[in-house]
Short mmCIF file of N, CA and C in Angstrom, two decimals:
data_model
loop_
_atom_site.label_atom_id
_atom_site.label_comp_id
_atom_site.label_asym_id
_atom_site.label_seq_id
_atom_site.Cartn_x
_atom_site.Cartn_y
_atom_site.Cartn_z
N MET A 6 -2.27 7.99 26.44
CA MET A 6 -0.91 7.52 26.19
C MET A 6 -0.54 7.73 24.74
N ALA A 7 0.67 8.04 24.50
CA ALA A 7 1.16 8.24 23.15
C ALA A 7 1.72 6.94 22.60
N GLY A 8 1.70 6.84 21.29
CA GLY A 8 2.28 5.69 20.63
C GLY A 8 3.50 6.12 19.82
N THR A 9 4.24 5.16 19.35
CA THR A 9 5.42 5.45 18.54
C THR A 9 5.33 4.64 17.26
N PHE A 10 5.40 5.32 16.12
CA PHE A 10 5.40 4.60 14.85
C PHE A 10 6.83 4.26 14.49
N ASP A 11 7.03 3.04 14.07
CA ASP A 11 8.33 2.55 13.66
C ASP A 11 8.16 1.91 12.29
N PHE A 12 8.85 2.44 11.27
CA PHE A 12 8.70 1.90 9.91
C PHE A 12 9.02 0.42 9.84
N ALA A 13 9.83 -0.07 10.76
CA ALA A 13 10.17 -1.49 10.76
C ALA A 13 8.95 -2.35 11.05
N THR A 14 7.90 -1.76 11.64
CA THR A 14 6.70 -2.53 11.95
C THR A 14 5.65 -2.43 10.85
N LEU A 15 5.95 -1.74 9.76
CA LEU A 15 5.04 -1.67 8.62
C LEU A 15 5.44 -2.78 7.65
N HIS A 16 4.62 -3.82 7.60
CA HIS A 16 4.93 -5.00 6.80
C HIS A 16 4.18 -4.96 5.47
N VAL A 17 4.93 -4.98 4.39
CA VAL A 17 4.36 -5.06 3.04
C VAL A 17 4.82 -6.40 2.48
N VAL A 18 3.84 -7.27 2.18
CA VAL A 18 4.17 -8.61 1.69
C VAL A 18 3.50 -8.80 0.34
N ILE A 19 4.30 -9.22 -0.64
CA ILE A 19 3.80 -9.43 -2.00
C ILE A 19 3.98 -10.89 -2.37
N GLY A 20 2.95 -11.45 -2.98
CA GLY A 20 3.01 -12.84 -3.40
C GLY A 20 2.93 -13.82 -2.25
N GLY A 21 2.58 -13.32 -1.08
CA GLY A 21 2.44 -14.18 0.09
C GLY A 21 3.74 -14.55 0.77
N VAL A 22 4.88 -14.24 0.14
CA VAL A 22 6.16 -14.67 0.71
C VAL A 22 7.23 -13.58 0.76
N HIS A 23 7.17 -12.60 -0.12
CA HIS A 23 8.24 -11.61 -0.17
C HIS A 23 7.87 -10.38 0.65
N ARG A 24 8.66 -10.10 1.69
CA ARG A 24 8.48 -8.88 2.46
C ARG A 24 9.30 -7.78 1.81
N VAL A 25 8.62 -6.70 1.41
CA VAL A 25 9.28 -5.59 0.73
C VAL A 25 10.23 -4.90 1.70
N THR A 26 11.48 -4.74 1.27
CA THR A 26 12.49 -4.05 2.06
C THR A 26 13.19 -3.01 1.19
N GLY A 27 13.96 -2.17 1.81
CA GLY A 27 14.70 -1.15 1.07
C GLY A 27 13.84 0.03 0.66
N ARG A 28 12.86 0.36 1.51
CA ARG A 28 11.97 1.48 1.19
C ARG A 28 12.70 2.80 1.34
N ALA A 29 12.31 3.75 0.51
CA ALA A 29 12.92 5.07 0.52
C ALA A 29 12.35 5.91 1.66
N LYS A 30 13.02 7.00 1.98
CA LYS A 30 12.51 7.94 2.97
C LYS A 30 11.28 8.65 2.42
N GLY A 31 10.48 9.17 3.33
CA GLY A 31 9.28 9.90 2.90
C GLY A 31 8.11 8.95 2.74
N ASP A 32 7.25 9.27 1.80
CA ASP A 32 6.05 8.44 1.55
C ASP A 32 6.44 7.19 0.77
N SER A 33 6.96 6.20 1.47
CA SER A 33 7.46 5.01 0.78
C SER A 33 6.37 4.00 0.45
N VAL A 34 5.23 4.08 1.15
CA VAL A 34 4.13 3.17 0.89
C VAL A 34 2.83 3.97 0.94
N SER A 35 2.01 3.81 -0.09
CA SER A 35 0.69 4.44 -0.04
C SER A 35 -0.34 3.48 -0.64
N VAL A 36 -1.54 3.55 -0.08
CA VAL A 36 -2.69 2.80 -0.60
C VAL A 36 -3.77 3.83 -0.86
N VAL A 37 -4.21 3.91 -2.11
CA VAL A 37 -5.23 4.90 -2.48
C VAL A 37 -6.35 4.17 -3.23
N TYR A 38 -7.55 4.26 -2.68
CA TYR A 38 -8.70 3.70 -3.40
C TYR A 38 -8.97 4.57 -4.62
N ASP A 39 -9.29 3.94 -5.74
CA ASP A 39 -9.45 4.67 -6.99
C ASP A 39 -10.73 5.50 -7.05
N ASN A 40 -11.75 5.12 -6.27
CA ASN A 40 -13.02 5.84 -6.31
C ASN A 40 -13.63 5.89 -4.92
N ASP A 41 -14.54 6.84 -4.72
CA ASP A 41 -15.30 6.91 -3.48
C ASP A 41 -16.24 5.71 -3.38
N SER A 42 -16.64 5.38 -2.18
CA SER A 42 -17.57 4.26 -1.96
C SER A 42 -19.01 4.65 -2.24
N PHE A 43 -19.30 5.94 -2.26
CA PHE A 43 -20.65 6.44 -2.49
C PHE A 43 -20.59 7.66 -3.41
N THR A 44 -21.63 7.85 -4.19
CA THR A 44 -21.83 9.10 -4.89
C THR A 44 -23.12 9.71 -4.35
N LYS A 45 -23.25 11.02 -4.49
CA LYS A 45 -24.49 11.65 -4.04
C LYS A 45 -25.08 12.43 -5.20
N THR A 46 -26.39 12.42 -5.23
CA THR A 46 -27.13 13.15 -6.25
C THR A 46 -28.17 14.01 -5.54
N THR A 47 -28.19 15.28 -5.88
CA THR A 47 -29.19 16.18 -5.30
C THR A 47 -29.90 16.94 -6.42
N GLY A 48 -31.15 17.21 -6.20
CA GLY A 48 -31.95 17.97 -7.16
C GLY A 48 -32.01 19.44 -6.76
N VAL A 49 -32.59 20.26 -7.61
CA VAL A 49 -32.68 21.69 -7.33
C VAL A 49 -33.59 21.98 -6.14
N ASP A 50 -34.47 21.05 -5.80
CA ASP A 50 -35.36 21.27 -4.66
C ASP A 50 -34.75 20.81 -3.34
N GLY A 51 -33.50 20.32 -3.36
CA GLY A 51 -32.82 19.90 -2.14
C GLY A 51 -32.96 18.43 -1.82
N ASN A 52 -33.83 17.72 -2.49
CA ASN A 52 -33.94 16.28 -2.27
C ASN A 52 -32.76 15.58 -2.94
N GLY A 53 -32.42 14.45 -2.42
CA GLY A 53 -31.31 13.72 -3.01
C GLY A 53 -31.20 12.32 -2.46
N TYR A 54 -30.15 11.65 -2.91
CA TYR A 54 -29.91 10.28 -2.48
C TYR A 54 -28.45 9.94 -2.68
N PHE A 55 -28.04 8.88 -2.03
CA PHE A 55 -26.70 8.35 -2.18
C PHE A 55 -26.77 7.05 -2.97
N THR A 56 -25.74 6.77 -3.74
CA THR A 56 -25.63 5.52 -4.46
C THR A 56 -24.35 4.83 -4.02
N LYS A 57 -24.50 3.60 -3.56
CA LYS A 57 -23.34 2.81 -3.14
C LYS A 57 -22.64 2.28 -4.39
N ILE A 58 -21.33 2.45 -4.43
CA ILE A 58 -20.52 2.01 -5.56
C ILE A 58 -19.73 0.76 -5.13
N ALA A 59 -19.83 -0.30 -5.88
CA ALA A 59 -19.18 -1.56 -5.51
C ALA A 59 -17.69 -1.58 -5.86
N ASP A 60 -17.19 -0.56 -6.52
CA ASP A 60 -15.79 -0.50 -6.95
C ASP A 60 -14.87 -0.36 -5.75
N ARG A 61 -14.06 -1.38 -5.49
CA ARG A 61 -13.08 -1.35 -4.40
C ARG A 61 -11.66 -1.38 -4.96
N SER A 62 -11.51 -0.96 -6.22
CA SER A 62 -10.17 -0.97 -6.82
C SER A 62 -9.28 0.04 -6.12
N ALA A 63 -7.99 -0.27 -6.12
CA ALA A 63 -7.04 0.58 -5.42
C ALA A 63 -5.68 0.52 -6.10
N THR A 64 -4.87 1.50 -5.78
CA THR A 64 -3.51 1.57 -6.28
C THR A 64 -2.56 1.64 -5.09
N VAL A 65 -1.59 0.75 -5.07
CA VAL A 65 -0.54 0.76 -4.05
C VAL A 65 0.71 1.31 -4.72
N THR A 66 1.33 2.29 -4.09
CA THR A 66 2.57 2.85 -4.61
C THR A 66 3.68 2.56 -3.62
N LEU A 67 4.75 1.95 -4.12
CA LEU A 67 5.93 1.64 -3.31
C LEU A 67 7.10 2.45 -3.84
N THR A 68 7.75 3.20 -2.99
CA THR A 68 8.93 3.95 -3.38
C THR A 68 10.13 3.30 -2.70
N LEU A 69 11.01 2.74 -3.52
CA LEU A 69 12.14 1.97 -3.02
C LEU A 69 13.45 2.63 -3.42
N GLY A 70 14.47 2.40 -2.62
CA GLY A 70 15.80 2.87 -2.95
C GLY A 70 16.37 2.09 -4.12
N LEU A 71 17.40 2.64 -4.76
CA LEU A 71 18.04 1.94 -5.88
C LEU A 71 18.59 0.59 -5.48
N ASP A 72 19.01 0.46 -4.23
CA ASP A 72 19.64 -0.77 -3.76
C ASP A 72 18.66 -1.73 -3.09
N SER A 73 17.37 -1.48 -3.20
CA SER A 73 16.38 -2.33 -2.54
C SER A 73 16.38 -3.75 -3.12
N PRO A 74 16.45 -4.76 -2.26
CA PRO A 74 16.35 -6.14 -2.73
C PRO A 74 14.99 -6.46 -3.34
N SER A 75 14.00 -5.60 -3.11
CA SER A 75 12.66 -5.84 -3.65
C SER A 75 12.53 -5.42 -5.11
N ASN A 76 13.42 -4.57 -5.62
CA ASN A 76 13.33 -4.15 -7.02
C ASN A 76 13.37 -5.34 -7.98
N PRO A 77 14.35 -6.25 -7.88
CA PRO A 77 14.35 -7.38 -8.81
C PRO A 77 13.16 -8.32 -8.61
N VAL A 78 12.65 -8.44 -7.39
CA VAL A 78 11.49 -9.29 -7.15
C VAL A 78 10.27 -8.72 -7.89
N LEU A 79 10.07 -7.42 -7.78
CA LEU A 79 8.94 -6.78 -8.47
C LEU A 79 9.11 -6.87 -9.98
N SER A 80 10.34 -6.76 -10.46
CA SER A 80 10.61 -6.92 -11.90
C SER A 80 10.23 -8.32 -12.38
N VAL A 81 10.63 -9.33 -11.61
CA VAL A 81 10.33 -10.72 -11.98
C VAL A 81 8.82 -10.93 -11.98
N LEU A 82 8.12 -10.42 -10.96
CA LEU A 82 6.66 -10.58 -10.92
C LEU A 82 6.00 -9.93 -12.13
N HIS A 83 6.45 -8.74 -12.49
CA HIS A 83 5.85 -8.05 -13.64
C HIS A 83 6.11 -8.82 -14.93
N ASN A 84 7.36 -9.25 -15.13
CA ASN A 84 7.69 -9.98 -16.36
C ASN A 84 6.99 -11.33 -16.43
N ALA A 85 6.83 -12.01 -15.29
CA ALA A 85 6.10 -13.28 -15.26
C ALA A 85 4.62 -13.05 -15.57
N ASP A 86 4.07 -11.94 -15.09
CA ASP A 86 2.68 -11.60 -15.37
C ASP A 86 2.48 -11.39 -16.87
N LEU A 87 3.43 -10.72 -17.52
CA LEU A 87 3.34 -10.49 -18.96
C LEU A 87 3.43 -11.80 -19.74
N ALA A 88 4.26 -12.72 -19.26
CA ALA A 88 4.52 -13.97 -19.99
C ALA A 88 3.46 -15.04 -19.75
N ALA A 89 2.81 -15.01 -18.61
CA ALA A 89 1.86 -16.08 -18.26
C ALA A 89 0.55 -15.92 -19.03
N PRO A 90 0.06 -17.00 -19.64
CA PRO A 90 -1.24 -16.93 -20.30
C PRO A 90 -2.32 -16.53 -19.28
N GLY A 91 -3.02 -15.48 -19.55
CA GLY A 91 -4.04 -15.00 -18.62
C GLY A 91 -3.50 -14.12 -17.51
N GLY A 92 -2.20 -13.99 -17.44
CA GLY A 92 -1.59 -13.12 -16.43
C GLY A 92 -1.35 -13.84 -15.11
N LEU A 93 -0.76 -13.10 -14.19
CA LEU A 93 -0.38 -13.66 -12.90
C LEU A 93 -0.75 -12.65 -11.82
N LEU A 94 -1.84 -12.92 -11.11
CA LEU A 94 -2.24 -12.07 -10.00
C LEU A 94 -1.68 -12.64 -8.71
N VAL A 95 -1.23 -11.77 -7.81
CA VAL A 95 -0.62 -12.21 -6.56
C VAL A 95 -1.28 -11.48 -5.39
N PRO A 96 -1.27 -12.09 -4.19
CA PRO A 96 -1.80 -11.39 -3.03
C PRO A 96 -0.83 -10.30 -2.57
N VAL A 97 -1.38 -9.25 -2.00
CA VAL A 97 -0.59 -8.17 -1.42
C VAL A 97 -1.22 -7.82 -0.07
N SER A 98 -0.39 -7.70 0.93
CA SER A 98 -0.88 -7.27 2.24
C SER A 98 0.02 -6.18 2.79
N ILE A 99 -0.61 -5.23 3.46
CA ILE A 99 0.10 -4.13 4.11
C ILE A 99 -0.46 -4.05 5.51
N ARG A 100 0.40 -4.19 6.50
CA ARG A 100 -0.07 -4.21 7.89
C ARG A 100 0.86 -3.40 8.77
N ASP A 101 0.25 -2.53 9.56
CA ASP A 101 0.98 -1.74 10.54
C ASP A 101 0.95 -2.49 11.86
N ALA A 102 2.03 -3.17 12.20
CA ALA A 102 2.06 -3.98 13.42
C ALA A 102 2.12 -3.12 14.68
N ALA A 103 2.42 -1.83 14.55
CA ALA A 103 2.42 -0.93 15.72
C ALA A 103 1.01 -0.41 15.99
N GLY A 104 0.10 -0.74 15.12
CA GLY A 104 -1.29 -0.31 15.28
C GLY A 104 -2.19 -1.40 14.76
N ASN A 105 -3.31 -0.98 14.17
CA ASN A 105 -4.21 -2.00 13.64
C ASN A 105 -4.75 -1.62 12.26
N THR A 106 -3.98 -0.87 11.50
CA THR A 106 -4.34 -0.56 10.12
C THR A 106 -3.83 -1.69 9.23
N ALA A 107 -4.69 -2.13 8.31
CA ALA A 107 -4.29 -3.23 7.42
C ALA A 107 -5.05 -3.14 6.10
N TYR A 108 -4.38 -3.55 5.03
CA TYR A 108 -4.99 -3.66 3.71
C TYR A 108 -4.61 -5.02 3.14
N PHE A 109 -5.54 -5.62 2.35
CA PHE A 109 -5.25 -6.92 1.78
C PHE A 109 -6.04 -7.12 0.50
N THR A 110 -5.38 -7.72 -0.47
CA THR A 110 -6.04 -8.15 -1.69
C THR A 110 -5.48 -9.50 -2.11
N THR A 111 -6.33 -10.32 -2.69
CA THR A 111 -5.86 -11.63 -3.16
C THR A 111 -5.40 -11.58 -4.61
N GLY A 112 -5.70 -10.48 -5.31
CA GLY A 112 -5.34 -10.40 -6.72
C GLY A 112 -4.83 -9.03 -7.12
N ALA A 113 -3.52 -8.90 -7.22
CA ALA A 113 -2.92 -7.63 -7.62
C ALA A 113 -1.82 -7.92 -8.64
N ARG A 114 -1.45 -6.87 -9.34
CA ARG A 114 -0.35 -7.02 -10.30
C ARG A 114 0.49 -5.75 -10.32
N VAL A 115 1.77 -5.93 -10.65
CA VAL A 115 2.66 -4.79 -10.88
C VAL A 115 2.25 -4.20 -12.22
N MET A 116 1.80 -2.94 -12.22
CA MET A 116 1.22 -2.34 -13.42
C MET A 116 2.24 -2.03 -14.51
N LYS A 117 3.47 -1.72 -14.11
CA LYS A 117 4.55 -1.46 -15.08
C LYS A 117 5.87 -1.52 -14.33
N LEU A 118 6.93 -1.68 -15.07
CA LEU A 118 8.25 -1.61 -14.44
C LEU A 118 8.48 -0.19 -13.94
N ALA A 119 9.22 -0.08 -12.85
CA ALA A 119 9.57 1.24 -12.34
C ALA A 119 10.41 1.97 -13.38
N ASP A 120 10.21 3.27 -13.46
CA ASP A 120 11.01 4.08 -14.39
C ASP A 120 12.47 4.07 -13.96
N GLY A 121 13.37 4.03 -14.93
CA GLY A 121 14.79 4.12 -14.65
C GLY A 121 15.23 5.57 -14.70
N VAL A 122 15.68 6.09 -13.57
CA VAL A 122 16.14 7.47 -13.49
C VAL A 122 17.47 7.47 -12.76
N TRP A 123 18.46 8.11 -13.35
CA TRP A 123 19.77 8.22 -12.72
C TRP A 123 20.18 9.68 -12.72
N SER A 124 20.81 10.12 -11.66
CA SER A 124 21.32 11.49 -11.60
C SER A 124 22.47 11.52 -10.59
N ASP A 125 22.99 12.72 -10.35
CA ASP A 125 24.08 12.83 -9.39
C ASP A 125 23.58 12.84 -7.95
N GLY A 126 22.28 12.79 -7.76
CA GLY A 126 21.69 12.68 -6.42
C GLY A 126 21.09 11.30 -6.23
N GLY A 127 20.60 11.03 -5.06
CA GLY A 127 19.98 9.74 -4.81
C GLY A 127 18.63 9.65 -5.53
N ASN A 128 18.43 8.58 -6.23
CA ASN A 128 17.16 8.36 -6.93
C ASN A 128 16.46 7.15 -6.37
N ASN A 129 15.18 7.10 -6.60
CA ASN A 129 14.37 6.00 -6.11
C ASN A 129 13.68 5.31 -7.28
N ARG A 130 13.15 4.15 -7.00
CA ARG A 130 12.32 3.42 -7.96
C ARG A 130 10.89 3.43 -7.42
N VAL A 131 9.96 3.89 -8.25
CA VAL A 131 8.56 3.98 -7.85
C VAL A 131 7.79 2.89 -8.58
N TRP A 132 7.15 2.01 -7.80
CA TRP A 132 6.39 0.88 -8.33
C TRP A 132 4.92 1.12 -8.09
N THR A 133 4.10 0.81 -9.10
CA THR A 133 2.66 0.94 -8.99
C THR A 133 2.05 -0.45 -9.08
N ILE A 134 1.25 -0.78 -8.06
CA ILE A 134 0.59 -2.07 -8.00
C ILE A 134 -0.91 -1.81 -8.02
N GLY A 135 -1.61 -2.48 -8.91
CA GLY A 135 -3.05 -2.27 -9.03
C GLY A 135 -3.83 -3.49 -8.61
N THR A 136 -5.03 -3.25 -8.09
CA THR A 136 -5.93 -4.33 -7.73
C THR A 136 -7.37 -3.92 -8.02
N ILE A 137 -8.19 -4.88 -8.30
CA ILE A 137 -9.61 -4.64 -8.56
C ILE A 137 -10.39 -4.60 -7.25
N SER A 138 -9.90 -5.28 -6.22
CA SER A 138 -10.65 -5.37 -4.97
C SER A 138 -9.70 -5.34 -3.76
N MET A 139 -9.63 -4.18 -3.10
CA MET A 139 -8.79 -4.03 -1.91
C MET A 139 -9.67 -3.98 -0.67
N ASN A 140 -9.35 -4.84 0.29
CA ASN A 140 -10.02 -4.80 1.59
C ASN A 140 -9.15 -3.99 2.53
N GLY A 141 -9.76 -3.19 3.37
CA GLY A 141 -8.96 -2.38 4.27
C GLY A 141 -9.64 -2.03 5.56
N PHE A 142 -8.82 -1.72 6.54
CA PHE A 142 -9.28 -1.21 7.82
C PHE A 142 -8.26 -0.19 8.28
N VAL A 143 -8.70 1.05 8.50
CA VAL A 143 -7.82 2.10 8.99
C VAL A 143 -8.04 2.21 10.49
N GLY A 144 -7.05 1.81 11.23
CA GLY A 144 -7.13 1.84 12.69
C GLY A 144 -6.35 3.01 13.25
N ARG A 145 -5.63 2.74 14.29
CA ARG A 145 -4.86 3.78 14.95
C ARG A 145 -3.53 3.21 15.42
N LEU A 146 -2.67 4.08 15.82
CA LEU A 146 -1.40 3.69 16.41
C LEU A 146 -1.66 3.27 17.84
N ASN A 147 -1.22 2.09 18.22
CA ASN A 147 -1.42 1.63 19.58
C ASN A 147 -0.51 2.38 20.54
N ALA A 148 -0.95 2.51 21.75
CA ALA A 148 -0.15 3.19 22.78
C ALA A 148 1.10 2.37 23.07
N THR A 149 2.18 3.06 23.40
CA THR A 149 3.41 2.41 23.78
C THR A 149 3.16 1.62 25.06
N ALA A 150 3.65 0.40 25.09
CA ALA A 150 3.35 -0.49 26.21
C ALA A 150 3.87 0.04 27.55
N LEU A 151 5.02 0.65 27.56
CA LEU A 151 5.61 1.10 28.82
C LEU A 151 5.91 2.59 28.69
N ALA A 152 5.17 3.40 29.40
CA ALA A 152 5.33 4.85 29.34
C ALA A 152 6.58 5.26 30.10
N PRO A 153 7.22 6.39 29.71
CA PRO A 153 8.44 6.86 30.41
C PRO A 153 8.24 7.03 31.91
N ALA A 154 7.08 7.46 32.38
CA ALA A 154 6.83 7.62 33.81
C ALA A 154 6.98 6.29 34.53
N ALA A 155 6.55 5.22 33.90
CA ALA A 155 6.67 3.89 34.50
C ALA A 155 8.14 3.48 34.59
N LEU A 156 8.96 3.89 33.63
CA LEU A 156 10.39 3.58 33.68
C LEU A 156 11.07 4.27 34.85
N LEU A 157 10.70 5.53 35.10
CA LEU A 157 11.30 6.29 36.18
C LEU A 157 10.91 5.72 37.54
N ALA A 158 9.71 5.19 37.65
CA ALA A 158 9.23 4.65 38.91
C ALA A 158 9.87 3.30 39.23
N ALA A 159 10.42 2.64 38.23
CA ALA A 159 10.97 1.29 38.44
C ALA A 159 12.29 1.32 39.17
#
């Protein structure tokens, strides 16, 4: 059975309460781990080994439209982080409700304000969120509950 991805079912929540909206077309959300989980070392004789790396740091990139209600929220979080003694880390979760892929961290921060770019075409705001420890599970798109053949038979 085939599944259908719907961007409306991709939930990005920052600070435990704000659901990111106003995402741009294209790659509007990405989660990239900063390093591999293992390194490998091999000698000239062909022997080798793997080393497990505990680094689970990751970068989340959000591409939002100019009119996104999430732009001022991310700005406030970044400015509050700069002003707070010791900084302000917030939880971030990304969940695909049409499947079972999910990422979560309890401590992330907006790394910098989005660049301001204006032109005669549509521009976006690109936000970078960093975390030291991202938990994740890459699943799959779930099958559509009611296949077209079942609709025709009804």
